[in-house]
Amino acid sequence: MEMEITQGLPQGAREIRQAVFVEEQGFTMEFDDIDALAWHAVLSENGVPLATGRTFPADEPGFYTIGRVAVRKERRRQGLGEKILLALEEKARSLGARGTCLCAQVRAQGFYEALGYQAYGEIVYDEEVPHVMMKKETQR
């Protein structure tokens, strides 16, 4: 498997997010201006993009936001999401982050908790889907 991290939205990330968030989950506002500035990770196998995510500076100083973590449906539960998340955390650390935060779909909360994230605050809704804010301090 190959992991590539680039600034700006690569075609592989666009394809995965279109399939997962737009076609499968019904989100309509998937792509935004942050895509041009964020660092995007794409995990591929034999040239086929399988999983993606992005990171960019958060509003809170010293933190980076991780988001748009997605794995193609047929490749879920194989550890690919964890590989993407860990690669994005490492990229954020290399850019000076002391921690990462994210807004997780409530149904994915356990996935992030297993990787050291802690939920905080109220449930928020993004396109009628419940989300929870989560944060993780960087291990130095």
Short mmCIF file of C-alpha atoms in Angstrom, two decimals:
data_model
loop_
_atom_site.label_atom_id
_atom_site.label_comp_id
_atom_site.label_asym_id
_atom_site.label_seq_id
_atom_site.Cartn_x
_atom_site.Cartn_y
_atom_site.Cartn_z
CA MET A 1 0.00 0.00 0.00
CA GLU A 2 1.12 3.53 -0.71
CA MET A 3 0.40 6.58 1.45
CA GLU A 4 0.65 9.98 -0.20
CA ILE A 5 0.18 13.29 1.61
CA THR A 6 -0.15 16.42 -0.50
CA GLN A 7 -1.43 19.94 -0.09
CA GLY A 8 -4.50 20.62 -2.18
CA LEU A 9 -7.24 18.14 -3.06
CA PRO A 10 -5.89 15.22 -5.13
CA GLN A 11 -8.17 13.35 -7.53
CA GLY A 12 -8.05 10.15 -5.44
CA ALA A 13 -9.35 11.96 -2.36
CA ARG A 14 -12.09 13.60 -4.42
CA GLU A 15 -13.20 10.20 -5.78
CA ILE A 16 -13.37 8.56 -2.35
CA ARG A 17 -15.22 11.46 -0.73
CA GLN A 18 -17.70 11.62 -3.62
CA ALA A 19 -18.42 7.89 -3.27
CA VAL A 20 -18.63 7.82 0.54
CA PHE A 21 -20.03 11.17 1.66
CA VAL A 22 -22.09 12.25 -1.35
CA GLU A 23 -23.34 9.05 -2.97
CA GLU A 24 -23.46 6.72 0.05
CA GLN A 25 -24.33 9.12 2.88
CA GLY A 26 -26.16 11.88 1.00
CA PHE A 27 -24.10 14.93 1.97
CA THR A 28 -24.52 17.84 -0.46
CA MET A 29 -21.90 20.28 0.84
CA GLU A 30 -18.88 17.96 0.77
CA PHE A 31 -16.26 20.07 -0.97
CA ASP A 32 -15.16 23.48 0.33
CA ASP A 33 -12.46 26.16 0.14
CA ILE A 34 -10.43 24.40 2.86
CA ASP A 35 -9.63 21.63 0.37
CA ALA A 36 -7.18 23.89 -1.48
CA LEU A 37 -5.22 24.67 1.70
CA ALA A 38 -5.43 21.39 3.62
CA TRP A 39 -2.98 18.51 3.58
CA HIS A 40 -4.72 15.41 2.18
CA ALA A 41 -3.68 11.82 2.82
CA VAL A 42 -4.60 9.14 0.28
CA LEU A 43 -3.93 5.46 0.88
CA SER A 44 -3.82 3.47 -2.36
CA GLU A 45 -3.20 -0.08 -3.42
CA ASN A 46 -1.98 -0.83 -6.95
CA GLY A 47 -2.89 2.72 -7.93
CA VAL A 48 -6.47 2.46 -6.62
CA PRO A 49 -7.33 5.05 -3.90
CA LEU A 50 -8.95 3.32 -0.92
CA ALA A 51 -8.99 5.80 1.99
CA THR A 52 -8.49 9.50 2.57
CA GLY A 53 -8.60 12.34 5.09
CA ARG A 54 -7.34 15.89 5.50
CA THR A 55 -5.74 18.15 8.12
CA PHE A 56 -5.40 21.91 8.49
CA PRO A 57 -4.79 24.45 11.29
CA ALA A 58 -7.65 24.58 13.80
CA ASP A 59 -9.07 27.75 15.33
CA GLU A 60 -7.41 26.77 18.63
CA PRO A 61 -3.71 27.69 18.56
CA GLY A 62 -1.41 24.66 18.49
CA PHE A 63 -4.08 22.30 17.18
CA TYR A 64 -4.84 20.93 13.74
CA THR A 65 -8.25 19.78 12.58
CA ILE A 66 -8.60 16.34 11.01
CA GLY A 67 -11.60 15.73 8.82
CA ARG A 68 -13.18 14.03 5.84
CA VAL A 69 -11.77 10.65 6.89
CA ALA A 70 -13.33 8.11 4.53
CA VAL A 71 -12.72 4.53 3.44
CA ARG A 72 -14.33 2.88 0.41
CA LYS A 73 -17.21 0.70 1.56
CA GLU A 74 -15.72 -2.58 0.33
CA ARG A 75 -12.46 -1.95 2.26
CA ARG A 76 -13.82 -0.98 5.68
CA ARG A 77 -12.85 -2.80 8.89
CA GLN A 78 -9.36 -3.52 7.55
CA GLY A 79 -7.45 -0.84 9.50
CA LEU A 80 -7.25 1.65 6.62
CA GLY A 81 -9.05 4.43 8.51
CA GLU A 82 -6.59 4.08 11.37
CA LYS A 83 -3.65 4.31 8.95
CA ILE A 84 -5.08 7.52 7.47
CA LEU A 85 -5.73 9.03 10.90
CA LEU A 86 -2.23 8.22 12.18
CA ALA A 87 -0.63 9.64 9.02
CA LEU A 88 -2.61 12.86 9.40
CA GLU A 89 -1.68 13.13 13.09
CA GLU A 90 2.00 12.71 12.15
CA LYS A 91 1.69 15.37 9.44
CA ALA A 92 0.07 17.76 11.92
CA ARG A 93 2.90 17.12 14.42
CA SER A 94 5.47 17.80 11.70
CA LEU A 95 3.76 21.16 11.14
CA GLY A 96 4.02 21.99 14.86
CA ALA A 97 0.69 20.77 16.24
CA ARG A 98 0.49 19.88 19.92
CA GLY A 99 -2.80 18.10 19.33
CA THR A 100 -5.56 17.34 16.89
CA CYS A 101 -9.31 17.80 16.96
CA LEU A 102 -12.16 16.63 14.79
CA CYS A 103 -15.92 16.62 14.42
CA ALA A 104 -16.92 12.96 14.20
CA GLN A 105 -20.17 11.44 13.11
CA VAL A 106 -21.64 10.04 16.34
CA ARG A 107 -21.79 6.57 14.79
CA ALA A 108 -17.97 6.71 14.35
CA GLN A 109 -17.24 8.01 17.85
CA GLY A 110 -16.01 4.63 19.12
CA PHE A 111 -13.48 4.40 16.29
CA TYR A 112 -11.90 7.70 17.35
CA GLU A 113 -12.09 6.92 21.08
CA ALA A 114 -10.15 3.70 20.47
CA LEU A 115 -7.39 5.87 18.96
CA GLY A 116 -7.18 8.23 21.94
CA TYR A 117 -9.73 10.95 21.14
CA GLN A 118 -12.05 12.30 23.81
CA ALA A 119 -15.48 13.76 23.10
CA TYR A 120 -16.49 17.16 24.46
CA GLY A 121 -19.39 19.57 24.13
CA GLU A 122 -22.88 19.13 22.77
CA ILE A 123 -23.99 17.06 19.81
CA VAL A 124 -24.04 19.21 16.66
CA TYR A 125 -25.76 18.49 13.36
CA ASP A 126 -24.14 18.69 9.94
CA GLU A 127 -26.69 18.17 7.17
CA GLU A 128 -29.00 16.52 9.73
CA VAL A 129 -26.34 13.97 10.80
CA PRO A 130 -25.33 14.05 14.51
CA HIS A 131 -21.66 14.84 15.14
CA VAL A 132 -19.54 15.20 18.27
CA MET A 133 -16.39 17.28 18.79
CA MET A 134 -13.33 15.27 19.80
CA LYS A 135 -9.76 16.15 20.77
CA LYS A 136 -6.43 14.40 21.29
CA GLU A 137 -3.27 15.83 22.81
CA THR A 138 -0.08 14.94 20.95
CA GLN A 139 2.19 12.35 22.53
CA ARG A 140 5.74 13.72 22.48
#
